[in-house]
Structure formats: structure tokens, C-alpha cells
mmCIF file of C-alpha atoms in Angstrom:
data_model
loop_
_atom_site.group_PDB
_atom_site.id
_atom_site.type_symbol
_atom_site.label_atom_id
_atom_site.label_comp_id
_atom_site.label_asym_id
_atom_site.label_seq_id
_atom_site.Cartn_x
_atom_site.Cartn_y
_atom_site.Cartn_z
ATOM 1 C CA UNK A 1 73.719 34.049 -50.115
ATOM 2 C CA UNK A 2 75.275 35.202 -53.123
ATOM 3 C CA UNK A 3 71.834 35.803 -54.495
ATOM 4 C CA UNK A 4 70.180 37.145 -51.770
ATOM 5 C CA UNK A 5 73.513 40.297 -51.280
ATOM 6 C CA UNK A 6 72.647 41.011 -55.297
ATOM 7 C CA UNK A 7 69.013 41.326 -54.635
ATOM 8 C CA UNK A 8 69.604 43.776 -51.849
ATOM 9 C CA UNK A 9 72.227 45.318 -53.608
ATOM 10 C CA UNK A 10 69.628 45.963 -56.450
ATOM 11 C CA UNK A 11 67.086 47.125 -54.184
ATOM 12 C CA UNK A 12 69.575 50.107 -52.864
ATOM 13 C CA UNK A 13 70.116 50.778 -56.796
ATOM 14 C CA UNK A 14 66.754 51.856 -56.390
ATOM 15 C CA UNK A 15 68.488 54.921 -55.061
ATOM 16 C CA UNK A 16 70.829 57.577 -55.575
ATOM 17 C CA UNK A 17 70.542 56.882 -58.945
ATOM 18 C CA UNK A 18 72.217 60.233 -60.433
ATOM 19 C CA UNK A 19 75.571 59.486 -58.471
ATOM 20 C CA UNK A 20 75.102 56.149 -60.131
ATOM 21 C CA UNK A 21 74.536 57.383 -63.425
ATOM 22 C CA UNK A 22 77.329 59.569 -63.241
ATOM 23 C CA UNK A 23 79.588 56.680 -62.477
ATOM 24 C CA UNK A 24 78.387 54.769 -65.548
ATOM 25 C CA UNK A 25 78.736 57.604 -68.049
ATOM 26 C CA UNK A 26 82.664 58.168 -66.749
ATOM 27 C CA UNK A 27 83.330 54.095 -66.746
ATOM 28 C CA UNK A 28 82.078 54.442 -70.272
ATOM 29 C CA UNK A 29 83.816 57.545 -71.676
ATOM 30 C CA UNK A 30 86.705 55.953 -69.675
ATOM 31 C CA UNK A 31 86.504 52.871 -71.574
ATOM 32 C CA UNK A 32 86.462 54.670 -75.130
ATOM 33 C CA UNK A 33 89.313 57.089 -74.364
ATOM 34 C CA UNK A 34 91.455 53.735 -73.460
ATOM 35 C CA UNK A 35 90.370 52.382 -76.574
ATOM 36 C CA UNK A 36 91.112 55.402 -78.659
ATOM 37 C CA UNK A 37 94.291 55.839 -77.556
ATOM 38 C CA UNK A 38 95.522 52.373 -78.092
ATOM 39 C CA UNK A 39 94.172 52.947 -81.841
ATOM 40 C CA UNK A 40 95.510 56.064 -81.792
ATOM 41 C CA UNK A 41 98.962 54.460 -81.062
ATOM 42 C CA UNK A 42 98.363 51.852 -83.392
ATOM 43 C CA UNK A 43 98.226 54.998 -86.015
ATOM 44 C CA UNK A 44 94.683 55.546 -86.718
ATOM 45 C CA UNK A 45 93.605 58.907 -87.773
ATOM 46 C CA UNK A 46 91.706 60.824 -84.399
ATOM 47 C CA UNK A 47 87.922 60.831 -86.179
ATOM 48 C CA UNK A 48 88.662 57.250 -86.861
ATOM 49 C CA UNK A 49 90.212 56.014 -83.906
ATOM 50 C CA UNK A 50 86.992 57.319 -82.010
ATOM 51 C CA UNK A 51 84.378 55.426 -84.353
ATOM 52 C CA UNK A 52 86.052 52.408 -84.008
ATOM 53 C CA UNK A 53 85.817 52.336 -80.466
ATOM 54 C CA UNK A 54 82.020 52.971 -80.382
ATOM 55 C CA UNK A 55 81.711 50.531 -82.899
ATOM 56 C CA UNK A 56 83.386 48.261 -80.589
ATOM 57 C CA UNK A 57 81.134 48.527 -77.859
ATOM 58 C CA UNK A 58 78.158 48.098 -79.599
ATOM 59 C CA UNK A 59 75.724 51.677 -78.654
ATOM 60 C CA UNK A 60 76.422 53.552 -75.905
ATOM 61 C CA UNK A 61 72.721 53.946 -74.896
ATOM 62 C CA UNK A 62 72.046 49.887 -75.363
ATOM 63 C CA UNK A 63 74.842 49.233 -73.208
ATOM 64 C CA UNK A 64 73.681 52.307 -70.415
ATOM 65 C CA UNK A 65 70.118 50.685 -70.408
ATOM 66 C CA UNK A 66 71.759 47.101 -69.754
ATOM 67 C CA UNK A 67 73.326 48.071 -66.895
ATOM 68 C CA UNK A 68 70.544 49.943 -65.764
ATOM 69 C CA UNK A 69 68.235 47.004 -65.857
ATOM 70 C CA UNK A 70 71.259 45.191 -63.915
ATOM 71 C CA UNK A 71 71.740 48.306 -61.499
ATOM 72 C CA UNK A 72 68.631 48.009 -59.619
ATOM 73 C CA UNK A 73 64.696 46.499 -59.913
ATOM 74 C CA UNK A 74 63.580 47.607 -63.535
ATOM 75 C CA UNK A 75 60.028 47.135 -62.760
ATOM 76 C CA UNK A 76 60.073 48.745 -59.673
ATOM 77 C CA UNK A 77 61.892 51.449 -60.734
ATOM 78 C CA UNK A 78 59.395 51.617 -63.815
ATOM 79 C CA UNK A 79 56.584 51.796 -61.800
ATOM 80 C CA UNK A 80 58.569 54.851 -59.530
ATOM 81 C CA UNK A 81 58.300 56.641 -62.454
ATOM 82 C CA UNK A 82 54.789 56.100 -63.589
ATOM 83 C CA UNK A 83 53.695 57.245 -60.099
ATOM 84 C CA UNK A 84 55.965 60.473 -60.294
ATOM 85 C CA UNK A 85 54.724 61.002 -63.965
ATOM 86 C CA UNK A 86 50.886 60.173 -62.379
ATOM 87 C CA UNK A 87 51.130 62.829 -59.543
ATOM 88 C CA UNK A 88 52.778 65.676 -61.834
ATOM 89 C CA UNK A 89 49.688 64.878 -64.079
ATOM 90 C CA UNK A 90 47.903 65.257 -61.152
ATOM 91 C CA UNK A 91 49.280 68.549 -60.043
ATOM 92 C CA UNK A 92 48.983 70.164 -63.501
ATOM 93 C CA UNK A 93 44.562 69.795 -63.340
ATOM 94 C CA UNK A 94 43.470 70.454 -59.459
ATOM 95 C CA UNK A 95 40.176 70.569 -60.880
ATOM 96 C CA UNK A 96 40.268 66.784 -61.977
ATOM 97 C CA UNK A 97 42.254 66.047 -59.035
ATOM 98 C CA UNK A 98 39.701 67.241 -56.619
ATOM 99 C CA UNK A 99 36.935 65.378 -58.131
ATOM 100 C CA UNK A 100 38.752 62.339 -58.650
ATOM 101 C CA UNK A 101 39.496 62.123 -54.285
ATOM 102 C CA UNK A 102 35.938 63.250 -54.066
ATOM 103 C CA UNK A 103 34.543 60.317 -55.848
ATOM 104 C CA UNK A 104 37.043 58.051 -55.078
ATOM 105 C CA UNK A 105 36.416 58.835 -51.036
ATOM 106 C CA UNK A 106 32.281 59.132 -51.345
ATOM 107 C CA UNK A 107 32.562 55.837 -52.908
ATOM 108 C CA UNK A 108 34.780 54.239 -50.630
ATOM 109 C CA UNK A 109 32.708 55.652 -47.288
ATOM 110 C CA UNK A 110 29.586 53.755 -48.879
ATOM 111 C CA UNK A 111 31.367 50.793 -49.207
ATOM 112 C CA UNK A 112 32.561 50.794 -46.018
ATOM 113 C CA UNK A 113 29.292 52.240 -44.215
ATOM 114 C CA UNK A 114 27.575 48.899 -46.119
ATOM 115 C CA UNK A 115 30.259 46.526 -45.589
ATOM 116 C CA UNK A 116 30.015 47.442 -41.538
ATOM 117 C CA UNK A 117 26.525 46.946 -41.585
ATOM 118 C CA UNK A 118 26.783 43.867 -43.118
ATOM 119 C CA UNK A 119 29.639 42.507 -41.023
ATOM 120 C CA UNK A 120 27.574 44.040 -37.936
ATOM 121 C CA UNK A 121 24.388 41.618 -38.569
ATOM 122 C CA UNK A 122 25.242 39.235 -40.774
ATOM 123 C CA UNK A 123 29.123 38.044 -40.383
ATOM 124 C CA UNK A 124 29.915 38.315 -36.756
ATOM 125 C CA UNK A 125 28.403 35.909 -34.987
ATOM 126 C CA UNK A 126 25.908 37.755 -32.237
ATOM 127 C CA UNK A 127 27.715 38.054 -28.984
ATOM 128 C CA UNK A 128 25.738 35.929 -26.635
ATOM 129 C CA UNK A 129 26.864 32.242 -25.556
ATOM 130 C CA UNK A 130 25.577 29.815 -28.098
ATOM 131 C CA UNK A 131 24.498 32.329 -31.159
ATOM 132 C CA UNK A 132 23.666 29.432 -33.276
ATOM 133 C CA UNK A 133 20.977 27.686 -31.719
ATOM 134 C CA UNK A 134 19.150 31.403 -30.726
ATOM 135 C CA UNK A 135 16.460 32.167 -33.064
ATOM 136 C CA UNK A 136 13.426 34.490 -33.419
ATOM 137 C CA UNK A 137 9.556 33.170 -33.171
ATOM 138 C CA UNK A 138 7.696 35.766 -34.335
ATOM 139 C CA UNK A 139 4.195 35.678 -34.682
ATOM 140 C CA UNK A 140 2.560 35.218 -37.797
ATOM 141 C CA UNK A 141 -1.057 36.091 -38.703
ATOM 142 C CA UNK A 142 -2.747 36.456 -42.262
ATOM 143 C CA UNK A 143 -2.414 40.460 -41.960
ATOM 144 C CA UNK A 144 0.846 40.748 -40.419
ATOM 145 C CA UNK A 145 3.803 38.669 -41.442
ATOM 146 C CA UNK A 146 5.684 39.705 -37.753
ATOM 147 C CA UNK A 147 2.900 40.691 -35.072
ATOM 148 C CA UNK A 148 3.160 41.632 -31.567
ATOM 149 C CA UNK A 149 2.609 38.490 -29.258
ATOM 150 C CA UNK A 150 0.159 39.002 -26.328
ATOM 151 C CA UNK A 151 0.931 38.432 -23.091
ATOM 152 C CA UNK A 152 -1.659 35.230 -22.214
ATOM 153 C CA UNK A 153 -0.341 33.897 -25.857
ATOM 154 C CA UNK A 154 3.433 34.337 -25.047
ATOM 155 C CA UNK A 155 2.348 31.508 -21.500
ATOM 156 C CA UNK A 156 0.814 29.303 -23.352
ATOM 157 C CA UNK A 157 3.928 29.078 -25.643
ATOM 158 C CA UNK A 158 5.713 28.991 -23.223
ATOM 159 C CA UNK A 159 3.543 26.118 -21.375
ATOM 160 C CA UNK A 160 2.999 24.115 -24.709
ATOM 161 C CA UNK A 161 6.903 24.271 -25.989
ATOM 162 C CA UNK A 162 8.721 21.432 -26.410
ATOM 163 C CA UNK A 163 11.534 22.350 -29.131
ATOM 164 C CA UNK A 164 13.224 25.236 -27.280
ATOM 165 C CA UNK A 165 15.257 24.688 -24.447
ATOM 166 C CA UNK A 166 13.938 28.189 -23.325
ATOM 167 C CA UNK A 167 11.133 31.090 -24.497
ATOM 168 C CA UNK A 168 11.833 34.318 -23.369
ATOM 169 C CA UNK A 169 9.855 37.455 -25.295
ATOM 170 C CA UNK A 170 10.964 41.044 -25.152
ATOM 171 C CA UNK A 171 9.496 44.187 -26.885
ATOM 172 C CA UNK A 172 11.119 47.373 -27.762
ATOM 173 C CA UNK A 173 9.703 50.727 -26.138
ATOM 174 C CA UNK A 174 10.245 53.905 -24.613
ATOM 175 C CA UNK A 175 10.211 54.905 -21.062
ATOM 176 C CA UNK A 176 9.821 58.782 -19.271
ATOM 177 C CA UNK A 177 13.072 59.332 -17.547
ATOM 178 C CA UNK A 178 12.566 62.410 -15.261
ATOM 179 C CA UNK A 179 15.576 64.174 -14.815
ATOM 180 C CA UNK A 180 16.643 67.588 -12.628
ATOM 181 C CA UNK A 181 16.102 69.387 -15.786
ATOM 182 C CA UNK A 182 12.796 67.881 -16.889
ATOM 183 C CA UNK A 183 11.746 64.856 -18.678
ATOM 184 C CA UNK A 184 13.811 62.531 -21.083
ATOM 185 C CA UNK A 185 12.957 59.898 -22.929
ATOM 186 C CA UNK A 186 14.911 56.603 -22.270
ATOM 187 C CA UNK A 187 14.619 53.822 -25.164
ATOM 188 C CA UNK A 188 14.432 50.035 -23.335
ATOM 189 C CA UNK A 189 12.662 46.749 -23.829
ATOM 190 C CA UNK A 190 10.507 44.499 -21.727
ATOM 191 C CA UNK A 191 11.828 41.067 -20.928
ATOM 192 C CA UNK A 192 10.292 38.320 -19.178
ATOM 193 C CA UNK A 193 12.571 36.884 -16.495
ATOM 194 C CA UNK A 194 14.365 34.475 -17.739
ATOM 195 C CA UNK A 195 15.428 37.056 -21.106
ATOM 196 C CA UNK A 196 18.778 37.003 -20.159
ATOM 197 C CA UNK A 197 19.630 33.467 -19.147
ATOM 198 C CA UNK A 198 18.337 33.094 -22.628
ATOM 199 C CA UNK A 199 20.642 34.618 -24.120
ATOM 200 C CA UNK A 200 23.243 33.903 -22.103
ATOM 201 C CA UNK A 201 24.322 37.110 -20.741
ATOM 202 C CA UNK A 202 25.007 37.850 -16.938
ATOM 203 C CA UNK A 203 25.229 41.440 -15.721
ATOM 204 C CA UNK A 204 28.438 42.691 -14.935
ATOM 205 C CA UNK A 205 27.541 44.609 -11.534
ATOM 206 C CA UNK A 206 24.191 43.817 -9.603
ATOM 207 C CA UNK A 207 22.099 40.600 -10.139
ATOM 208 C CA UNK A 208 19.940 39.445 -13.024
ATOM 209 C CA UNK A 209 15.857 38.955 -12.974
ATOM 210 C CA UNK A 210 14.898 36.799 -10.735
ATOM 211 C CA UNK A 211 11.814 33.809 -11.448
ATOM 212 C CA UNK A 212 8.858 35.855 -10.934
ATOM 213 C CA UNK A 213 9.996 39.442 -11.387
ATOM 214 C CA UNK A 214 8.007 39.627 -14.641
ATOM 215 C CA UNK A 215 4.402 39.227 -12.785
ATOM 216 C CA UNK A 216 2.928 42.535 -12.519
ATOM 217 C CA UNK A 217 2.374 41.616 -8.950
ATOM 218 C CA UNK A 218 6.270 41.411 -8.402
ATOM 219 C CA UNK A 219 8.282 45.257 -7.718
ATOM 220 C CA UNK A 220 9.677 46.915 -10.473
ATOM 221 C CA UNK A 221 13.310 46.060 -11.964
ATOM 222 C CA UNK A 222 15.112 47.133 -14.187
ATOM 223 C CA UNK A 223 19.011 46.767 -15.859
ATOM 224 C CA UNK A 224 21.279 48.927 -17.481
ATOM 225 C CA UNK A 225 22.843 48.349 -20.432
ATOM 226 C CA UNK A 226 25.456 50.326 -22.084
ATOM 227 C CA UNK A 227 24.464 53.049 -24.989
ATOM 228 C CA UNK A 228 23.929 51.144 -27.832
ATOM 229 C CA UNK B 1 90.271 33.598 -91.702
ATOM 230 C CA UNK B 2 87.898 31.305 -89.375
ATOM 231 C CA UNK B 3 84.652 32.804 -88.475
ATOM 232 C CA UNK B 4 84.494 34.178 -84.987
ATOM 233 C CA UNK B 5 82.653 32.893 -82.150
ATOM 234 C CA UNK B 6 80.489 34.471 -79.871
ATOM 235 C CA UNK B 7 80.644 34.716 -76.322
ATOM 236 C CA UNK B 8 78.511 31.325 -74.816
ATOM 237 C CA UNK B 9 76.213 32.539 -72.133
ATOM 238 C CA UNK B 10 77.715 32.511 -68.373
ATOM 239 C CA UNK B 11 81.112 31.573 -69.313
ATOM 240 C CA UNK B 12 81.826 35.098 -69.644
ATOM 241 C CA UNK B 13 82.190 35.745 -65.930
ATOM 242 C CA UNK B 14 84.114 32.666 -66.033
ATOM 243 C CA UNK B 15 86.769 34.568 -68.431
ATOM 244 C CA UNK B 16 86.833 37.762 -66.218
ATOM 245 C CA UNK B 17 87.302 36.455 -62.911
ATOM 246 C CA UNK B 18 90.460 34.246 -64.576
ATOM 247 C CA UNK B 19 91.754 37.340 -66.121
ATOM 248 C CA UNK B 20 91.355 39.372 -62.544
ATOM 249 C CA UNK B 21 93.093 36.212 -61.406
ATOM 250 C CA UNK B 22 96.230 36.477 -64.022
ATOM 251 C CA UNK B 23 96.813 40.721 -64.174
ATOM 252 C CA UNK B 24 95.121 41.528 -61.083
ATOM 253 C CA UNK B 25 93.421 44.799 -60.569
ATOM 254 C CA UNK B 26 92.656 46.290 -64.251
ATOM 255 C CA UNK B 27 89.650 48.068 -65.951
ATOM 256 C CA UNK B 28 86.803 47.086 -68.076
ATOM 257 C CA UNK B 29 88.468 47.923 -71.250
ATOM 258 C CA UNK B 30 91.946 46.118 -70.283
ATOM 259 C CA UNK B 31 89.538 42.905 -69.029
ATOM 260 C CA UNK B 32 88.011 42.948 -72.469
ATOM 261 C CA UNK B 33 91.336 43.401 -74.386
ATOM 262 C CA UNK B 34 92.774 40.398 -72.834
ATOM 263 C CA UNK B 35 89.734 37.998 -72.937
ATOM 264 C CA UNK B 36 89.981 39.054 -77.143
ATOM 265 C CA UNK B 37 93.482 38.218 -77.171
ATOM 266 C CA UNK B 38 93.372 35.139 -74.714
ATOM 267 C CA UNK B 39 91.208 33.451 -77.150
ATOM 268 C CA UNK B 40 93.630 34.177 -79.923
ATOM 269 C CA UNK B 41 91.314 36.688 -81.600
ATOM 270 C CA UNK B 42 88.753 34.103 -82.082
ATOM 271 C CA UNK B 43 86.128 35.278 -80.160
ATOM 272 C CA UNK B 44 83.813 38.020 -81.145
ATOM 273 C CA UNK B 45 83.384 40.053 -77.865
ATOM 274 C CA UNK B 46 81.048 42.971 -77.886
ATOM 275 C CA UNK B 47 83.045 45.186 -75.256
ATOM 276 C CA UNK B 48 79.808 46.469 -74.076
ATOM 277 C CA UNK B 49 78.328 43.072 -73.191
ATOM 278 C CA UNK B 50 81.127 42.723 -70.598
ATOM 279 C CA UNK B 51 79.875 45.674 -68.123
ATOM 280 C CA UNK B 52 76.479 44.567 -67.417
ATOM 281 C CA UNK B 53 78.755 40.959 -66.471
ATOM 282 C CA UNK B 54 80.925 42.986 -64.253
ATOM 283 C CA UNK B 55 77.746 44.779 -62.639
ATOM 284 C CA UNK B 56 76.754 41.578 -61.735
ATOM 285 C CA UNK B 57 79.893 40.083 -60.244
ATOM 286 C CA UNK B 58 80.376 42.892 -58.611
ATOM 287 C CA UNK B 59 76.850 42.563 -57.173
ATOM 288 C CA UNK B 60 77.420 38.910 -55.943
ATOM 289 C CA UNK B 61 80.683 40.087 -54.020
ATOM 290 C CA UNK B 62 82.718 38.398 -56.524
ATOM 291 C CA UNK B 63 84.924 41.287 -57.507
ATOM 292 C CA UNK B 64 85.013 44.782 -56.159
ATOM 293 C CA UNK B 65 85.910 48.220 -58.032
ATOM 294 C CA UNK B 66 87.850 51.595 -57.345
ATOM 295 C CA UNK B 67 88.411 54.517 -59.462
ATOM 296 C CA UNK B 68 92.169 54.705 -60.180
ATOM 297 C CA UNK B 69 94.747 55.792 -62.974
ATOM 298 C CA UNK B 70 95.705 53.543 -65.773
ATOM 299 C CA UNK B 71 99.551 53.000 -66.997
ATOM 300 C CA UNK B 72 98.716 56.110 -69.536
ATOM 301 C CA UNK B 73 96.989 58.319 -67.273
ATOM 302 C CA UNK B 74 93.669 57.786 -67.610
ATOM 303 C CA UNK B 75 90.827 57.850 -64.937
ATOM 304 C CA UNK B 76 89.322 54.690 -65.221
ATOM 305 C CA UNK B 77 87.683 52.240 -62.715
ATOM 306 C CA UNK B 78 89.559 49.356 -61.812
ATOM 307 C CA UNK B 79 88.047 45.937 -60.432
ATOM 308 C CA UNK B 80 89.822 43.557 -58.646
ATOM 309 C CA UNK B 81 88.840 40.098 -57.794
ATOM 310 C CA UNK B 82 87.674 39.485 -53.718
ATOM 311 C CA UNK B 83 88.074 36.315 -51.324
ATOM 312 C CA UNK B 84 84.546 34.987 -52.798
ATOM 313 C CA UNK B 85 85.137 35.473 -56.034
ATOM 314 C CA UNK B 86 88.934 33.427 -55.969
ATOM 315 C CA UNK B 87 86.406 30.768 -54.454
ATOM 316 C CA UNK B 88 83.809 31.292 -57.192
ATOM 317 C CA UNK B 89 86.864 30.720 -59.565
ATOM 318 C CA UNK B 90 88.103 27.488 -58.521
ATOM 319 C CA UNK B 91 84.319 26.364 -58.171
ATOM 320 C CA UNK B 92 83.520 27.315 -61.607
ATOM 321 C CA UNK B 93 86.934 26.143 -63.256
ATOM 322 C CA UNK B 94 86.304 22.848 -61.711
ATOM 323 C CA UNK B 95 82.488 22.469 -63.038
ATOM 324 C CA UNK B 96 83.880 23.314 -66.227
ATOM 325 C CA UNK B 97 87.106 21.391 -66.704
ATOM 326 C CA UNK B 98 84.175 18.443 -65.715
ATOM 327 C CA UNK B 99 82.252 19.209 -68.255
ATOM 328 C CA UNK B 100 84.810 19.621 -71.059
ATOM 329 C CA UNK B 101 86.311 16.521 -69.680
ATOM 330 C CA UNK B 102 82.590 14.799 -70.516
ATOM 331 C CA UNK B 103 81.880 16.308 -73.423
ATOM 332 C CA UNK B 104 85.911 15.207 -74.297
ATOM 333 C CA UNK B 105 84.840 11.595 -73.889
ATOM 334 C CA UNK B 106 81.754 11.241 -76.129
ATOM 335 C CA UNK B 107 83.701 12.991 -78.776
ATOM 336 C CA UNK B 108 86.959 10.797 -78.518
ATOM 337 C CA UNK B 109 87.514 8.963 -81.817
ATOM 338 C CA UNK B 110 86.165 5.911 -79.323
ATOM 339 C CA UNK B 111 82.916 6.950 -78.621
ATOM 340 C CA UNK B 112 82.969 7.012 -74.781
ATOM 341 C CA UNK B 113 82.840 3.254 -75.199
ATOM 342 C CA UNK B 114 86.390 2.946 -73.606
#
């Protein structure tokens, strides 16, 4: 308790330090005009009577600095003043100063630009229901480490599996959207039916792809996902 | 004349709070005047080793201080000893009557065998 009231105590030393100071410098001459008159009583001569009492208390500024260290948080306060004494340096050379933030602020937005990237496909965990056991089986011939599976290939995958609890194949492309002002280009994939039970996901408004809807015979679906 | 002795650390505080005790209010110069003469002018008390000590005190609510006038006049700041600090006193007088009282022992012409 005792402790914890000096260490707040210290804390608010932290401020209004003049008034503080002030205080200090009359306790002080206080205390050597006390002393000087009693050895002015006791019949020193004036010059003397003052030396003595300095003597006395041992320095004036070792004392000051004492009770400064006591007064409040000495390394907080310390490292106050390097900060003021940083940002006056700072002031002085705008030249410097703008570089400095410049580099300082290009070479924090790359860190950050890689760091999100990173975090984006490596540290978070992909959002679908069971991220770990999802993988990629790409194709791999002697030409291309990562080709494009056909169609007849992708059933007979699918037919011969036995390790996946599903196979689902989807490929990137880009569809004509024709709008009242003219044509747009869309970007979308193509999924096979059961791509999203895959994966996990469910649509939040309308229905997912029914068995079947992939055959070229069935009509044409399609979902919406948000901009991505 | 017998060498002087200094000040052992933390029973300074001891010796102001007693002497706040005795005279009651009085200033850093009077506390420091009295703790010299207390001890019969056998301890060597830097005066300016006793603020930082009353800083302190006054930090742990021990004593409190006021700016007032001395007997001759002067401005000087007074402290005065609070409710904690008359508790802190019979705590601390105790702990060290005990350990004087031990020490007392071991050194008796006996040997603490008794």
C-alpha cells in the first residue's frame, strides 16, 4: 500500500516539475539561512557562517539531483527528455526529417503489403470446413509441371479414386457479361457439381449445384460470389 | 575525541519520524539539528542526506509538509508526522528494540548461552 501511494506519487512527479523545482530550491535556501543564522548567533563572521552551512550539507546540486531521482521516475523522465531533445533535432533539419518518415513509411508499407500476403495464403487457415485435409491434384506431365486436366481424364479420376473422400475440378476463366451499356467481362470458374460440397461451402441465398448440373446436357447454372 | 559514525542505512527515517514524534511539526534543518544532538554529537550527519529521506516519507504518507514561519522568522517548510507514520513508528521501534535486544544477547559477557 505504502509502496504502491509512493509509486504513484512518483509517477505525478513526472509533472509540474518547475513548481516542484521551485519548492526544492526555497526548502534548500531555507535550510541554509536557518543554519547561518544559528552560526551567525553563535558569532561567526557572515562569509563564514554561510560556508559552513554549505559545507554542512554536502553540494547543493548533489543533494537537488537526489531528490530529483526521489521526486519522480528518473528513467522515465530521462527518456522525456531524450524524446524532446530528439524532436527539436528533428525540427532544426526538415530536410532529414522528411526523408527519414519517407523511408521509414515506404519501408514499413512493404512490410506490411508482404506480411498480408503472407498471412493471406499461408497463416490463416483457408476458410472452408475442414482446410486441412483439402488439397490440390494437379496434373503433372514431362512438359508441364501443373497442366490443365481434360474433361474424360478428370471421370476417370474421379471413377478410379480411392484416397479422396471427394474430386471436384474447377478452372479459372472469363465470361461476356452483356450489360445495358455494352459488353463486360465477368472473371468466374467452372466447377463440377459437387465443387462446393467439396469444399464445404453452402450458398447463403438460393441452392447449390445439383448431381448432374455439370453434364452439358443439363441447363445452365450459375452462383454468385462476392467481389473477390 | 571518538571518531564519528555515520548514519546506518534505513535507520535514518527511523530517527526523523521519533524526532516528529518528540517536537512535533519542525523543518528539515531543525530535524537534522536534533538527530546531531540526540546522538550526543556522535553521529556524522550529512544535512543533505536527510531530504531525499524526508521525500520519501513523505511519499509513503508517513509525514506530511506545509510551508510555515520558524521561531526567527524564516519561511521554511515544516513536516509533521501523520496517523500512518505514528503507526510506522511504533512498528519500526518495535523491530528494532528486537533486534538490539538480539544482537544484546550474543554480545552479553555470557555468550547467549544463558
Amino acid at each position: 500500500m505504502k509502496t504502491l501511494r509512493a509509486c504513484l506519487l512518483r509517477i505525478a512527479g513526472l509533472f509540474s516539475t518547475a513548481r516542484r523545482e521551485r519548492d526544492l530550491s526555497n526548502e534548500i535556501e531555507s535550510h541554509l539561512q536557518l543554519h547561518m543564522d544559528d552560526n551567525l548567533r553563535a558569532g561567526m563572521p557572515p562569509e563564514l557562517a554561510r560556508r559552513d552551512a554549505l559545507l554542512k550539507l554536502g553540494g547543493v546540486e548533489v543533494l537537488k539531483e537526489a531528490c530529483r531521482d526521489r521526486r519522480s521516475v528518473p528513467f522515465v523522465e530521462n527518456l522525456l527528455r531524450d524524446v524532446r531533445f530528439a524532436l527539436r533535432q528533428l525540427q532544426r533539419n526538415p530536410g532529414f526529417t522528411a526523408t527519414a518518415i519517407l523511408m521509414l513509411a515506404l519501408g514499413m508499407c512493404a512490410s506490411i503489403a508482404i506480411f498480408a500476403f503472407v498471412d493471406a495464403a499461408l497463416l490463416k487457415p483457408l476458410p472452408y470446413r475442414d482446410p486441412a485435409r483439402l488439397v490440390s491434384a494437379p496434373e503433372k506431365t514431362p512438359t508441364s509441371p501443373q497442366s490443365v486436366l481434360s474433361y474424360p481424364d478428370y471421370l476417370d479420376w474421379k471413377r478410379l479414386n480411392t484416397v479422396f473422400s471427394s474430386l471436384d475440378a474447377y478452372q479459372h476463366s472469363a465470361f461476356a457479361l452483356s450489360t445495358a451499356s455494352g459488353a463486360e467481362k465477368a472473371s468466374g470458374a467452372r466447377v463440377t457439381d459437387g465443387f462446393f460440397r467439396t469444399l464445404g461451402v453452402t450458398p447463403v441465398i438460393g441452392r447449390d449445384f445439383h448431381p448432374g448440373e455439370d453434364l452439358s446436357a443439363a441447363p445452365r447454372t450459375a452462383l454468385l460470389s462476392y467481389a473477390a | 575525541m571518538p571518531e564519528k559514525t555515520d548514519v546506518w542505512q534505513g535507520t535514518l527515517a527511523l530517527m526523523v519520524l521519533k524526532t516528529l514524534d518528540t517536537l512535533g511539526p519542525l523543518h528539515g534543518y531543525g530535524i537534522a539539528r536534533r538527530i546531531e544532538q540526540t546522538s550526543g554529537n556522535l553521529l556524522s550527519l550529512n544535512y543533505g542526506t536527510l531530504y531525499p529521506a524526508l521525500l520519501k516519507l513523505e511519499q509513503e504518507g508517513s509525514i506530511s509538509s506545509e510551508w510555515g514561519s520558524s521561531e526567527n522568522n524564516r519561511k521554511a517548510k515544516f513536516y509533521k508526522l501523520t496517523r500512518a507514520g505514528r503507526k510506522q513508528l511504533e512498528q519500526e521501534t518495535q523491530n528494532w528494540e528486537q533486534t538490539t535486544a538480539i544482537l544484546a544477547r550474543f554480545l552479553s559477557p555470557s555468550g547467549g548461552a544463558a
